[in-house]
PDB file of C-alpha atoms (C1' of nucleotides) in Angstrom:
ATOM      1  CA  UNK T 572     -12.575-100.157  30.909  1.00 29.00           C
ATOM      2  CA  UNK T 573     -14.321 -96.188  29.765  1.00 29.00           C
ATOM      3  CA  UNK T 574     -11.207 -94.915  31.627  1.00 29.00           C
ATOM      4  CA  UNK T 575      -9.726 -93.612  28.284  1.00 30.00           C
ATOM      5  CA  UNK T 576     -12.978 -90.949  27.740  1.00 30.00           C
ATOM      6  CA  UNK T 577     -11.886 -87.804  26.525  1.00 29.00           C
ATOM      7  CA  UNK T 578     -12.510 -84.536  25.600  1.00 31.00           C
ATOM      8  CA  UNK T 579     -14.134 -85.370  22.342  1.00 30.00           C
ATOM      9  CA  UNK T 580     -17.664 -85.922  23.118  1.00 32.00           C
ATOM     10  CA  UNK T 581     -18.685 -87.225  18.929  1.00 30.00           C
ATOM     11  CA  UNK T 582     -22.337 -85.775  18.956  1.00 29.00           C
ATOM     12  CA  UNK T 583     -23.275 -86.970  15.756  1.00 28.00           C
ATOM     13  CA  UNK T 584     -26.338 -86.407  13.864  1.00 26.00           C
ATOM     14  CA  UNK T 585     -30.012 -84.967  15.008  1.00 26.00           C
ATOM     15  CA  UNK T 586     -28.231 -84.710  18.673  1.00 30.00           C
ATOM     16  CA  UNK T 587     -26.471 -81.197  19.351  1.00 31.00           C
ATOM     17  CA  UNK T 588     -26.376 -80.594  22.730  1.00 33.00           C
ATOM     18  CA  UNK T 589     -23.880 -77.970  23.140  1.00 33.00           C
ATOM     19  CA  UNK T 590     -23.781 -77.816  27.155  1.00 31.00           C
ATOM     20  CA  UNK T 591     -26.459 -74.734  27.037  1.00 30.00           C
ATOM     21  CA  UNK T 592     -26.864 -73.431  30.486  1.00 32.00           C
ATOM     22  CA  UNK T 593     -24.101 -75.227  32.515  1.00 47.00           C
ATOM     23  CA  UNK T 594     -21.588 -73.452  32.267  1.00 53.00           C
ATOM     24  CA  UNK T 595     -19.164 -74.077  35.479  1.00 62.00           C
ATOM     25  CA  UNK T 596     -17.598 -71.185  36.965  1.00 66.00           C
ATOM     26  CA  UNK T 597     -14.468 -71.717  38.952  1.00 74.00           C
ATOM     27  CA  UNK T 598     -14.249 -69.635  42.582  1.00 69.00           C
ATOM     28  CA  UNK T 599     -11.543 -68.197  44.063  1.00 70.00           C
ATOM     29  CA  UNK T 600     -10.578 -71.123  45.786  1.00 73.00           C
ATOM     30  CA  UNK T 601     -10.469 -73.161  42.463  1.00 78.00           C
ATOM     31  CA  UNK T 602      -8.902 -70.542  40.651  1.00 79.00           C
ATOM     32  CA  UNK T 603      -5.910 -70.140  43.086  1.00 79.00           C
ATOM     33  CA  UNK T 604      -5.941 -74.747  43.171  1.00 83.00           C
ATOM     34  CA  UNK T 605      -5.430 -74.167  39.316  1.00 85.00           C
ATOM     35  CA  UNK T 606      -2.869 -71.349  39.264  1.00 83.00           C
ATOM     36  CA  UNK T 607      -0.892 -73.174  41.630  1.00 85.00           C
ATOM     37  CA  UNK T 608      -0.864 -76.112  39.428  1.00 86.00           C
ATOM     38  CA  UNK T 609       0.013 -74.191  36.446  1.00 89.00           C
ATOM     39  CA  UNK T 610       2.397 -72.422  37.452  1.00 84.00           C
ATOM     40  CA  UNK T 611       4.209 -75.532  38.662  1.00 84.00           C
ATOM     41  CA  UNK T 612       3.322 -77.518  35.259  1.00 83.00           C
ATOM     42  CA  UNK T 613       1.148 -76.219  32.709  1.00 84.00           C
ATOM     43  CA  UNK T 614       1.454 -79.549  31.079  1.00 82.00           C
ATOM     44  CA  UNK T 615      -0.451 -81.792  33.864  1.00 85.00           C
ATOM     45  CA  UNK T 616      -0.614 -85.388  32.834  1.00 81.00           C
ATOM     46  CA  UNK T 617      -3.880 -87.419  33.799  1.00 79.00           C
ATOM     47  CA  UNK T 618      -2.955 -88.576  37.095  1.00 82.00           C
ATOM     48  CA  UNK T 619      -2.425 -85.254  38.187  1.00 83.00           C
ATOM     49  CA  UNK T 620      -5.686 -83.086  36.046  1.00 82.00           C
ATOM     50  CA  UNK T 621      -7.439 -86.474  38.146  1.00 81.00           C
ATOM     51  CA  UNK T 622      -6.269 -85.031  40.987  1.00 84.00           C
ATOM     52  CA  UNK T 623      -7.027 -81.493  40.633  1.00 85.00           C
ATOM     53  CA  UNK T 624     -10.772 -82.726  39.170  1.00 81.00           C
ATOM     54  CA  UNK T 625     -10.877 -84.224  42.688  1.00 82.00           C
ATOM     55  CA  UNK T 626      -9.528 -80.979  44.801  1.00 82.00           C
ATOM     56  CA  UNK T 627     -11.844 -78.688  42.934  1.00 78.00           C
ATOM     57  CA  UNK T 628     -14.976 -81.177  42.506  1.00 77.00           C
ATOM     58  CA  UNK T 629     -15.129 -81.106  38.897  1.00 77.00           C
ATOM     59  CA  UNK T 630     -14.556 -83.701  36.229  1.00 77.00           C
ATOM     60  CA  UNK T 631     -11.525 -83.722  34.405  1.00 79.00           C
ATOM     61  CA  UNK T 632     -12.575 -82.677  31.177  1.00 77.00           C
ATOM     62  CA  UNK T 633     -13.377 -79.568  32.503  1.00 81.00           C
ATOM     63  CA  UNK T 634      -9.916 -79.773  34.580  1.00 84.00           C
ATOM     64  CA  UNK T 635      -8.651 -79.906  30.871  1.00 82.00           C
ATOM     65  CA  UNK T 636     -10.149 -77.482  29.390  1.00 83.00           C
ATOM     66  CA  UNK T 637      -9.517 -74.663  31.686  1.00 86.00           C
ATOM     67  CA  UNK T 638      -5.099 -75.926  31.191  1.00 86.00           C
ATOM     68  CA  UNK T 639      -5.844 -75.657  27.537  1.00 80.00           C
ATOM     69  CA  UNK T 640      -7.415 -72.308  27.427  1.00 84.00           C
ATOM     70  CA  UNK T 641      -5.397 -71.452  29.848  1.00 86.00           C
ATOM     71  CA  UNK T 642      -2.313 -71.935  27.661  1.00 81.00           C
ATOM     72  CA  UNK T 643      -3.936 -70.791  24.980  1.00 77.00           C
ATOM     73  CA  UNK T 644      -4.873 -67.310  26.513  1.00 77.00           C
ATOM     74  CA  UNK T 645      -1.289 -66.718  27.997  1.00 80.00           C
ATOM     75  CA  UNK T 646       0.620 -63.923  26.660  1.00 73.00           C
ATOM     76  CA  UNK T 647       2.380 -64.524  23.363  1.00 67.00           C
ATOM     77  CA  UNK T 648       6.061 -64.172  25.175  1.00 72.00           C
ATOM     78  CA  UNK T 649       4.774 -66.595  28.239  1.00 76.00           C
ATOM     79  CA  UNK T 650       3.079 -68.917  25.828  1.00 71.00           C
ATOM     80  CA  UNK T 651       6.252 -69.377  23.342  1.00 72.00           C
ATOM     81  CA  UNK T 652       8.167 -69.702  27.277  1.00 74.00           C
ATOM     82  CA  UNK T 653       6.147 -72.649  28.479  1.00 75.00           C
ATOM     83  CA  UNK T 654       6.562 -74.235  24.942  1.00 72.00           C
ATOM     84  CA  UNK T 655       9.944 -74.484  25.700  1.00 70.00           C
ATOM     85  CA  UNK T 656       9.976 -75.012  28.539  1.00 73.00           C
ATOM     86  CA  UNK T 657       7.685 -78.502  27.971  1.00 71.00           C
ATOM     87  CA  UNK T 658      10.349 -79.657  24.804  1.00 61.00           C
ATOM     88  CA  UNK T 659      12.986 -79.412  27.036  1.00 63.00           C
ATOM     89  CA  UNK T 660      11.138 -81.369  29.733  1.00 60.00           C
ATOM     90  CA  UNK T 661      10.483 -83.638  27.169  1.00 55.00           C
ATOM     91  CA  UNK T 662      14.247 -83.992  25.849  1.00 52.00           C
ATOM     92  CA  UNK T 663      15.527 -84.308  29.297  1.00 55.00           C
ATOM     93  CA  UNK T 664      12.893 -87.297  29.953  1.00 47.00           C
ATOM     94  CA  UNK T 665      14.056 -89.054  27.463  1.00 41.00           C
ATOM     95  CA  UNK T 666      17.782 -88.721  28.134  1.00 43.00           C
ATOM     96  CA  UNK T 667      17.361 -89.727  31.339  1.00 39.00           C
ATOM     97  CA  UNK T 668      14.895 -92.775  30.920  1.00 36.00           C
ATOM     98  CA  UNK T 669      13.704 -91.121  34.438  1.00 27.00           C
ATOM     99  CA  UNK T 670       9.721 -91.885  34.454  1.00 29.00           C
ATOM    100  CA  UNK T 671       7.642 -92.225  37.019  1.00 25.00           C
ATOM    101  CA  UNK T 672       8.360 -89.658  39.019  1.00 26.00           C
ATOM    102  CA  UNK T 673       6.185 -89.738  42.187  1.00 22.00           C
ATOM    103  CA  UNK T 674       4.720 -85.970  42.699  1.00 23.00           C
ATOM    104  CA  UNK T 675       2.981 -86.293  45.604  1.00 20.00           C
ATOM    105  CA  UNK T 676       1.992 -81.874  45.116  1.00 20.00           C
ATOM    106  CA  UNK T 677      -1.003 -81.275  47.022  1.00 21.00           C
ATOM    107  CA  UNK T 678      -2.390 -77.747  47.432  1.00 22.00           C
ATOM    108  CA  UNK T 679      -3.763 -76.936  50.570  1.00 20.00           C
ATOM    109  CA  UNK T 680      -4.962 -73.502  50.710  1.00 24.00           C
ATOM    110  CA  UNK T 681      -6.979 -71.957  53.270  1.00 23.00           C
ATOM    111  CA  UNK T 682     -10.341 -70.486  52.439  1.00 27.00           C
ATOM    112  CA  UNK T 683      -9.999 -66.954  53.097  1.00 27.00           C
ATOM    113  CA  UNK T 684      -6.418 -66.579  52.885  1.00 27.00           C
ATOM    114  CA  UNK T 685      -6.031 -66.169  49.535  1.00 30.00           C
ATOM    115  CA  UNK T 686      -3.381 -63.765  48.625  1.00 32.00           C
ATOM    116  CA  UNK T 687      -2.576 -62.384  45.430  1.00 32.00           C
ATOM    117  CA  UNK T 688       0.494 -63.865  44.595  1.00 33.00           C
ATOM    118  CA  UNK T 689       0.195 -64.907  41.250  1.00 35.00           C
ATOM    119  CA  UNK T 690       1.759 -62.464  39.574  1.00 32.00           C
ATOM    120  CA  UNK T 691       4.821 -63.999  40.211  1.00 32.00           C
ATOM    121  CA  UNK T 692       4.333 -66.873  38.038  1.00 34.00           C
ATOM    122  CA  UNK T 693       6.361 -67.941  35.385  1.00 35.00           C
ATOM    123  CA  UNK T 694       7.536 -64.524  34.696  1.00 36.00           C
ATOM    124  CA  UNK T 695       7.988 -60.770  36.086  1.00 32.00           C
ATOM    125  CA  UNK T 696       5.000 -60.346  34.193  1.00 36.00           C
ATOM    126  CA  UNK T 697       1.471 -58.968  35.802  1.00 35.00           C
ATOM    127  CA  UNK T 698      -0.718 -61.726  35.524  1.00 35.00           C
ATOM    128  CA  UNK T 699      -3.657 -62.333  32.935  1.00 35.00           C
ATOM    129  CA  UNK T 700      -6.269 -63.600  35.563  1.00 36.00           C
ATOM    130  CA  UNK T 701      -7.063 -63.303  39.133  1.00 35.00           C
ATOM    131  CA  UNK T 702      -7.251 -59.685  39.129  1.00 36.00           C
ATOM    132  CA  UNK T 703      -6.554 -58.385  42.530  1.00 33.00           C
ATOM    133  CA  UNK T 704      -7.478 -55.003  41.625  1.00 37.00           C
ATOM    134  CA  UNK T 705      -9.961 -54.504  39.046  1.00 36.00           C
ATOM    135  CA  UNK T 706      -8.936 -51.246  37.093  1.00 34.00           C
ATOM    136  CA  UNK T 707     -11.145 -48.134  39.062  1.00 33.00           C
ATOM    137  CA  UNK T 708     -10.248 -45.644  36.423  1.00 29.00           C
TER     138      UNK T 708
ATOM    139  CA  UNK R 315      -6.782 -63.442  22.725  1.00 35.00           C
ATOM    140  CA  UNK R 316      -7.230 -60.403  20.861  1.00 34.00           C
ATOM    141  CA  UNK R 317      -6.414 -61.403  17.333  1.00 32.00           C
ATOM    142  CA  UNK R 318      -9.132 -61.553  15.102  1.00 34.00           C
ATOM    143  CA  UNK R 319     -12.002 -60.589  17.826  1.00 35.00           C
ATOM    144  CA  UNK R 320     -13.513 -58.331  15.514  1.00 32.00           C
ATOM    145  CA  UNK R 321     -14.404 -60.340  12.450  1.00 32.00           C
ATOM    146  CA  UNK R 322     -17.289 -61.642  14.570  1.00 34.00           C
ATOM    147  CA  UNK R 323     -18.426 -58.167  15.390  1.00 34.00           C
ATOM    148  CA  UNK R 324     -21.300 -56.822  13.145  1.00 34.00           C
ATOM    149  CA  UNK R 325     -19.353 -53.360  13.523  1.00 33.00           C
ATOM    150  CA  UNK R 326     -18.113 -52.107  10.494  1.00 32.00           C
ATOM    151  CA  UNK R 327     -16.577 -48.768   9.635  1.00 30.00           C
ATOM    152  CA  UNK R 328     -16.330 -46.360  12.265  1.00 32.00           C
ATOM    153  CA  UNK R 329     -15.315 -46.672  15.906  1.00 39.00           C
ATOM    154  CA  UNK R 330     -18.611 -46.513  17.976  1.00 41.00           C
ATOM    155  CA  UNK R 331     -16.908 -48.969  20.888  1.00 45.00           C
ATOM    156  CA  UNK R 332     -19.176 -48.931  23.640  1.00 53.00           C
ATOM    157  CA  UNK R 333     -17.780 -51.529  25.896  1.00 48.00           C
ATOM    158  CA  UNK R 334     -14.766 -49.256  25.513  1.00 50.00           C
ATOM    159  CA  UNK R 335     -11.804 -52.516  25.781  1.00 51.00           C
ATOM    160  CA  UNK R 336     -11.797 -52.030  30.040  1.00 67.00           C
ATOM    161  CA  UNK R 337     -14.586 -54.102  31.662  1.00 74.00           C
ATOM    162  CA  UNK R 338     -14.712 -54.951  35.572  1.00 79.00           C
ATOM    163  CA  UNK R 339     -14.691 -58.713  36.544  1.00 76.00           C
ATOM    164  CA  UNK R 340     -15.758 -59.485  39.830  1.00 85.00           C
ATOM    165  CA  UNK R 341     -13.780 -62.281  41.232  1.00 77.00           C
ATOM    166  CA  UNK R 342     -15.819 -64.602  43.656  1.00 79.00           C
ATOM    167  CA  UNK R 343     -15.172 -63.075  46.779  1.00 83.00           C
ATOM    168  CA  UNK R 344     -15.947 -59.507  45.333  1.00 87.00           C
ATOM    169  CA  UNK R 345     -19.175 -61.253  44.274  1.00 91.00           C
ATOM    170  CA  UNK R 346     -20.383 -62.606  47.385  1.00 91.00           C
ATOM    171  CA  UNK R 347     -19.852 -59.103  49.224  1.00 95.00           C
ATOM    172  CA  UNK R 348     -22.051 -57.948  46.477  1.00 96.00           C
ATOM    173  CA  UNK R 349     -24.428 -60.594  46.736  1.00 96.00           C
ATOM    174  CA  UNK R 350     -24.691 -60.355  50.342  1.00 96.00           C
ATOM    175  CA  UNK R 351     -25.499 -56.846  49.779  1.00 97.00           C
ATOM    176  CA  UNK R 352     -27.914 -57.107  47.383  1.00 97.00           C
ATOM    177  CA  UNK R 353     -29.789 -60.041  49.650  1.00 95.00           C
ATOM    178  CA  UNK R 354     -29.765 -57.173  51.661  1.00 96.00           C
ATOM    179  CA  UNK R 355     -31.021 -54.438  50.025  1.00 96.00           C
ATOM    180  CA  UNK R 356     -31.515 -54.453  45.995  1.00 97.00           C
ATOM    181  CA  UNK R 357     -31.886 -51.007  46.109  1.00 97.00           C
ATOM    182  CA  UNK R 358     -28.910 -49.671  47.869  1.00 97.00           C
ATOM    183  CA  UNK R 359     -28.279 -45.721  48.593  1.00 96.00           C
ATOM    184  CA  UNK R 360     -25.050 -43.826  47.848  1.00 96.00           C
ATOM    185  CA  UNK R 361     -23.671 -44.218  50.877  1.00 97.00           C
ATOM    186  CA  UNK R 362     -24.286 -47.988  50.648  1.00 97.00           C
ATOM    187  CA  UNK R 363     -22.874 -47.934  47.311  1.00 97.00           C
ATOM    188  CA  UNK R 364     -19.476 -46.291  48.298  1.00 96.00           C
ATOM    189  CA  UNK R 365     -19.420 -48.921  51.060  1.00 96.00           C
ATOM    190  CA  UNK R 366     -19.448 -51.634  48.466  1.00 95.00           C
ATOM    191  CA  UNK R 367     -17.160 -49.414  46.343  1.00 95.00           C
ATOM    192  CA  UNK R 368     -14.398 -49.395  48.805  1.00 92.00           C
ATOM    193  CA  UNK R 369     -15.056 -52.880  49.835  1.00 90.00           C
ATOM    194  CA  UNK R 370     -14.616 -54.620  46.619  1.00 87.00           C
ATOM    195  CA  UNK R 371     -11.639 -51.900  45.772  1.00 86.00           C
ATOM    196  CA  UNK R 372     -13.661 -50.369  42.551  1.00 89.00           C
ATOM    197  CA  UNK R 373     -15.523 -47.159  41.831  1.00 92.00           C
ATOM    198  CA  UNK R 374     -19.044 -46.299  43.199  1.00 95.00           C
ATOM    199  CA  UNK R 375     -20.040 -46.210  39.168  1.00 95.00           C
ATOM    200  CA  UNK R 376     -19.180 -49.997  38.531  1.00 95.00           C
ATOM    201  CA  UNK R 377     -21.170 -51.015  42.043  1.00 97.00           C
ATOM    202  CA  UNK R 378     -24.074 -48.806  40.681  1.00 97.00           C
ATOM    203  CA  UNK R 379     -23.698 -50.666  37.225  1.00 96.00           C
ATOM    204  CA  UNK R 380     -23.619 -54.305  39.063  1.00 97.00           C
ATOM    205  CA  UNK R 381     -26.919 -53.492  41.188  1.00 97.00           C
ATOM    206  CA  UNK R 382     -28.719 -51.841  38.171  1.00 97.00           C
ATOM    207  CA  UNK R 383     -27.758 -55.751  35.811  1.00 96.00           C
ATOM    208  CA  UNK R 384     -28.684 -57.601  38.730  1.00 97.00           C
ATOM    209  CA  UNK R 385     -32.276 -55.949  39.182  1.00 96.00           C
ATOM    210  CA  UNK R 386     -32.770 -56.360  35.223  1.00 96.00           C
ATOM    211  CA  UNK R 387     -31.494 -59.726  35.485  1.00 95.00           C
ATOM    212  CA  UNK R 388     -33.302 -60.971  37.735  1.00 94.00           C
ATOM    213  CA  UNK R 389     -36.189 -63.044  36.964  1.00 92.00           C
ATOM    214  CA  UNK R 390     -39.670 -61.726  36.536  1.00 93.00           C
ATOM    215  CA  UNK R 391     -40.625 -62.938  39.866  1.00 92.00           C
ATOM    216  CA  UNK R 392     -38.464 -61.714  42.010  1.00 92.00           C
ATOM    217  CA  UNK R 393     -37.938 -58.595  40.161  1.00 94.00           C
ATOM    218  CA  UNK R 394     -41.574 -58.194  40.767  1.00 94.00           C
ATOM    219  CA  UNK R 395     -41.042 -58.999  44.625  1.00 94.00           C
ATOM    220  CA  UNK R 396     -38.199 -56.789  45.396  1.00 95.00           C
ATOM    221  CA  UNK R 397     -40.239 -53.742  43.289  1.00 94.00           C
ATOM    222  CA  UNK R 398     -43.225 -54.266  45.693  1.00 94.00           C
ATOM    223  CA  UNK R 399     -40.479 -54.518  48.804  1.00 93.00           C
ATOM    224  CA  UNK R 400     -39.094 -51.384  47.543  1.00 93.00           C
ATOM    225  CA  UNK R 401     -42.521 -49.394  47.266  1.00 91.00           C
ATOM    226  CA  UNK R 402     -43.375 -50.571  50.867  1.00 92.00           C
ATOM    227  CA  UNK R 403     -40.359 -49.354  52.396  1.00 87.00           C
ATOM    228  CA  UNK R 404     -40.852 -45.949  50.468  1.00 87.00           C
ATOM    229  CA  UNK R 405     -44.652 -45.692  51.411  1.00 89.00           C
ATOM    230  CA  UNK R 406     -43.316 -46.494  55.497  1.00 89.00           C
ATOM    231  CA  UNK R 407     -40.601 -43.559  55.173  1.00 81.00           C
ATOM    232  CA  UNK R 408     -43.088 -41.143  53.844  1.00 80.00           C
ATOM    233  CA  UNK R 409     -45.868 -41.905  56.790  1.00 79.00           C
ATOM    234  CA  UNK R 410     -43.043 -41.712  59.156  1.00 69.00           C
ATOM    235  CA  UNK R 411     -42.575 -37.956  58.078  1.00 56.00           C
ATOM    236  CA  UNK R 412     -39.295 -38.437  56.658  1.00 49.00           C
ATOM    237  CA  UNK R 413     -39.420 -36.570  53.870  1.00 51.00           C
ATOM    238  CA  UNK R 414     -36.301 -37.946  51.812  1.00 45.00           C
ATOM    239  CA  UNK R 415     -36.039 -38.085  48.259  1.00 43.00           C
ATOM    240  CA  UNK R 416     -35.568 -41.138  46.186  1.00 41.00           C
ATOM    241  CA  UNK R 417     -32.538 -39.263  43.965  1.00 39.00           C
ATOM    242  CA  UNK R 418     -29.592 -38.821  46.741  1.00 40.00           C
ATOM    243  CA  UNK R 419     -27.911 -35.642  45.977  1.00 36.00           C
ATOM    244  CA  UNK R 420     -24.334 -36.241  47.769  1.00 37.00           C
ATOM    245  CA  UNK R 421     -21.432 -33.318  47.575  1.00 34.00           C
ATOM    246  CA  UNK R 422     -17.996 -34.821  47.330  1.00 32.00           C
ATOM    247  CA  UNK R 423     -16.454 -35.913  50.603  1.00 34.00           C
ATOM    248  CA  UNK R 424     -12.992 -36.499  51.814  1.00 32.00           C
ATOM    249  CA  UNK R 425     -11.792 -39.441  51.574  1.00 34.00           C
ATOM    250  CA  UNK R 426      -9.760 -39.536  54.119  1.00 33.00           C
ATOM    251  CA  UNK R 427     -12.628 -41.266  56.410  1.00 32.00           C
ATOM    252  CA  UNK R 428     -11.886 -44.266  54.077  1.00 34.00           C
ATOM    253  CA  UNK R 429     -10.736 -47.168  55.891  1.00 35.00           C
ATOM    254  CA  UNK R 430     -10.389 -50.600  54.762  1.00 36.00           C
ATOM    255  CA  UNK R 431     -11.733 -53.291  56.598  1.00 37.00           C
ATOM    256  CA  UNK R 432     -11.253 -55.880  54.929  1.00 37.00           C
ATOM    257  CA  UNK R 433     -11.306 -59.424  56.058  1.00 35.00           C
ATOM    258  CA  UNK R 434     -14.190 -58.832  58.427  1.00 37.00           C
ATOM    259  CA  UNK R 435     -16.302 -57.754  55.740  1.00 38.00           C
ATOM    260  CA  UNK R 436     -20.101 -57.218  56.339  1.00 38.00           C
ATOM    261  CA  UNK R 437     -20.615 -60.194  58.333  1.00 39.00           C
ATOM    262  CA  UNK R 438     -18.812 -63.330  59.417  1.00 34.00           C
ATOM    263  CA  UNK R 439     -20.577 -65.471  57.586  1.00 39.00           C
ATOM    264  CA  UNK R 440     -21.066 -65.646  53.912  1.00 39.00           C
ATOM    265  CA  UNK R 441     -23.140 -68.668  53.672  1.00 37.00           C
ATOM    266  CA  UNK R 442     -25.851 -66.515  51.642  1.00 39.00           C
ATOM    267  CA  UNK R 443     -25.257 -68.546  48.325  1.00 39.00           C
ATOM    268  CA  UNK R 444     -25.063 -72.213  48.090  1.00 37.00           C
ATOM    269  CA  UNK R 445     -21.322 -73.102  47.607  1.00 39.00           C
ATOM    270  CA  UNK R 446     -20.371 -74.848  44.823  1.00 35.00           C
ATOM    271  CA  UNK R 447     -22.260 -72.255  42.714  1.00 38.00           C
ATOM    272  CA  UNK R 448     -20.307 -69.121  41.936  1.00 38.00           C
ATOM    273  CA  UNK R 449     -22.700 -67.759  39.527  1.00 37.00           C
ATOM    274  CA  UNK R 450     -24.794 -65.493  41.283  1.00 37.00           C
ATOM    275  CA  UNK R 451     -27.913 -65.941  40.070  1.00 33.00           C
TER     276      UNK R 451
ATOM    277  C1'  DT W1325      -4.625 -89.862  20.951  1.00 52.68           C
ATOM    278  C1'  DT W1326      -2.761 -84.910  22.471  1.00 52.68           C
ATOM    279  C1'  DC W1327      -1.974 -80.586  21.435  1.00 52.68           C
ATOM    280  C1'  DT W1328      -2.890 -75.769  19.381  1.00 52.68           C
ATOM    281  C1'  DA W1329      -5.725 -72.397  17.383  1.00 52.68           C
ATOM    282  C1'  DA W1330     -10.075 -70.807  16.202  1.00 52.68           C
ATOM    283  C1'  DT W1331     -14.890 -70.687  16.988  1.00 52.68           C
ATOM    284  C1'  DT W1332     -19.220 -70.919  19.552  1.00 52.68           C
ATOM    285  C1'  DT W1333     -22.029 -70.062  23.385  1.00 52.68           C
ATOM    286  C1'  DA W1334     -23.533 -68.201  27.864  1.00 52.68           C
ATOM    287  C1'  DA W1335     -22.720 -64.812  31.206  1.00 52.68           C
ATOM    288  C1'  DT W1336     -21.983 -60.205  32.332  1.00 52.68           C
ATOM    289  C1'  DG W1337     -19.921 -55.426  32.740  1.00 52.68           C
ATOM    290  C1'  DA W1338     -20.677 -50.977  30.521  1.00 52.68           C
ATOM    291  C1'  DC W1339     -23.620 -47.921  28.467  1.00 52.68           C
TER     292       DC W1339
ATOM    293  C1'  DG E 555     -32.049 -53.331  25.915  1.00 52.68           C
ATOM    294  C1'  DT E 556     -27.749 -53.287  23.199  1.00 52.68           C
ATOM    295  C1'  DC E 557     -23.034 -53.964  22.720  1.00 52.68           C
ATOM    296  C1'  DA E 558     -18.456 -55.761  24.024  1.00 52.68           C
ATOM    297  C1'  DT E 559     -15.736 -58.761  26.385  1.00 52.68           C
ATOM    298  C1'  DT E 560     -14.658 -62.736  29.021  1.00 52.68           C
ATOM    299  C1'  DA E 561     -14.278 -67.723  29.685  1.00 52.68           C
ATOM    300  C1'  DA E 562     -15.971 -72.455  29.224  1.00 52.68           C
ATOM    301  C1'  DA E 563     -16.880 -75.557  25.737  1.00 52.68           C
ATOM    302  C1'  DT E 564     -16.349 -77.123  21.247  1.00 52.68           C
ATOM    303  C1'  DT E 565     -14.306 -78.062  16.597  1.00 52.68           C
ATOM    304  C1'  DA E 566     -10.802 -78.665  13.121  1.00 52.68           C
ATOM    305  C1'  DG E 567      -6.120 -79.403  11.871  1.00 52.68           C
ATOM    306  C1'  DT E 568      -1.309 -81.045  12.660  1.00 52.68           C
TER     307       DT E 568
END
DNA sequence: TTCTAATTTAATGAC
DNA sequence: GTCATTAAATTAGT
């Protein structure tokens, strides 16, 4: 039915609401859900941003948005790696006619047990986000 | 991220940064030791502060800077409330005969006192906030 | 449509 | 109170 509703939200005409004031944050405990996720596939299809929308309690747009920003705010050197790394995800699926592919990846992480792991991902690189020690110069 | 930034800046010509490129972000748990705090006392003294400053793994400067936004940023109400909270406490401390000044005059410690403990940190339970909303105001 | 890249806006740390 | 930066949200272009 309004399944396929998308990021484009066409406010046309006299009507410009712009989302003023709710802005959503994301916690810790979303942050390290969507790290997780990314690191495993910065290229989540529906099924799985609808699944993340539902671990965090968000809608999916905004499940989308942070991926996309996300991407876009990588390093140049990561960025141009997890371009790659998607065409040759993309070659391979189509060589292998292997769809469907039944990723049952749930995250459970435990609320205070967050550990700052992250900058292992993708890379030997420090991470962008999730700073576990905020510069005291 | 960094590209272009500046074309929306209205700063032309010389370099006058002020935000000087390395700005502290609080993560959420970071944030809810400093809210917790500040439920506590808005007004915290030095050695308050340098509680908070080895709690949250930052210098006492960037804990003074987070309780001086959060009194301006407060609204009028309760900036008006915790002012009047503040002036009662001082009028009790000087009936009481406890002649201490509002300015703290502190000479530099060791730090070898220092000791993390982190995990239990100020109380077991930081339920001060309503979850789901990691902005802190 | 999805994606990227750029821009806008709100929040916020630093001063 | 200002400025700078961050990140979510948005827009345009391919």
């Amino acid at each position: 039915m309004d399944s396929n509703r998308s990021l484009t939200k066409k406010l046309v005409g006299s009507e410009s609401k712009q989302g003023k004031g709710n802005r959503c944050l994301f916690d810790s405990e979303q942050l390290t859900i969507l790290n997780t996720s990314f690191s495993e596939d910065p290229y989540p299809d529906f099924a799985t941003r609808r699944e993340l929308a539902n671990l965090v309690r968000c809608s999916i747009d905004v499940i989308s948005n942070w991926f996309q920003n996300k991407r876009a705010r990588l390093p140049a050197k990561e960025r141009r790696k997890i371009l790659e790394a998607r065409k040759s995800k993309n070659n391979a699926l189509q060589n292998s006619s292997l769809q469907a592919t039944t990723r049952e990846t749930f995250y459970c992480v435990s609320e205070q047990s967050i550990s700052y792991t992250q900058g292992t991902v993708l890379d030997g690189n420090p991470s962008v986000d999730t700073p576990g020690d905020p510069s005291q110069q």
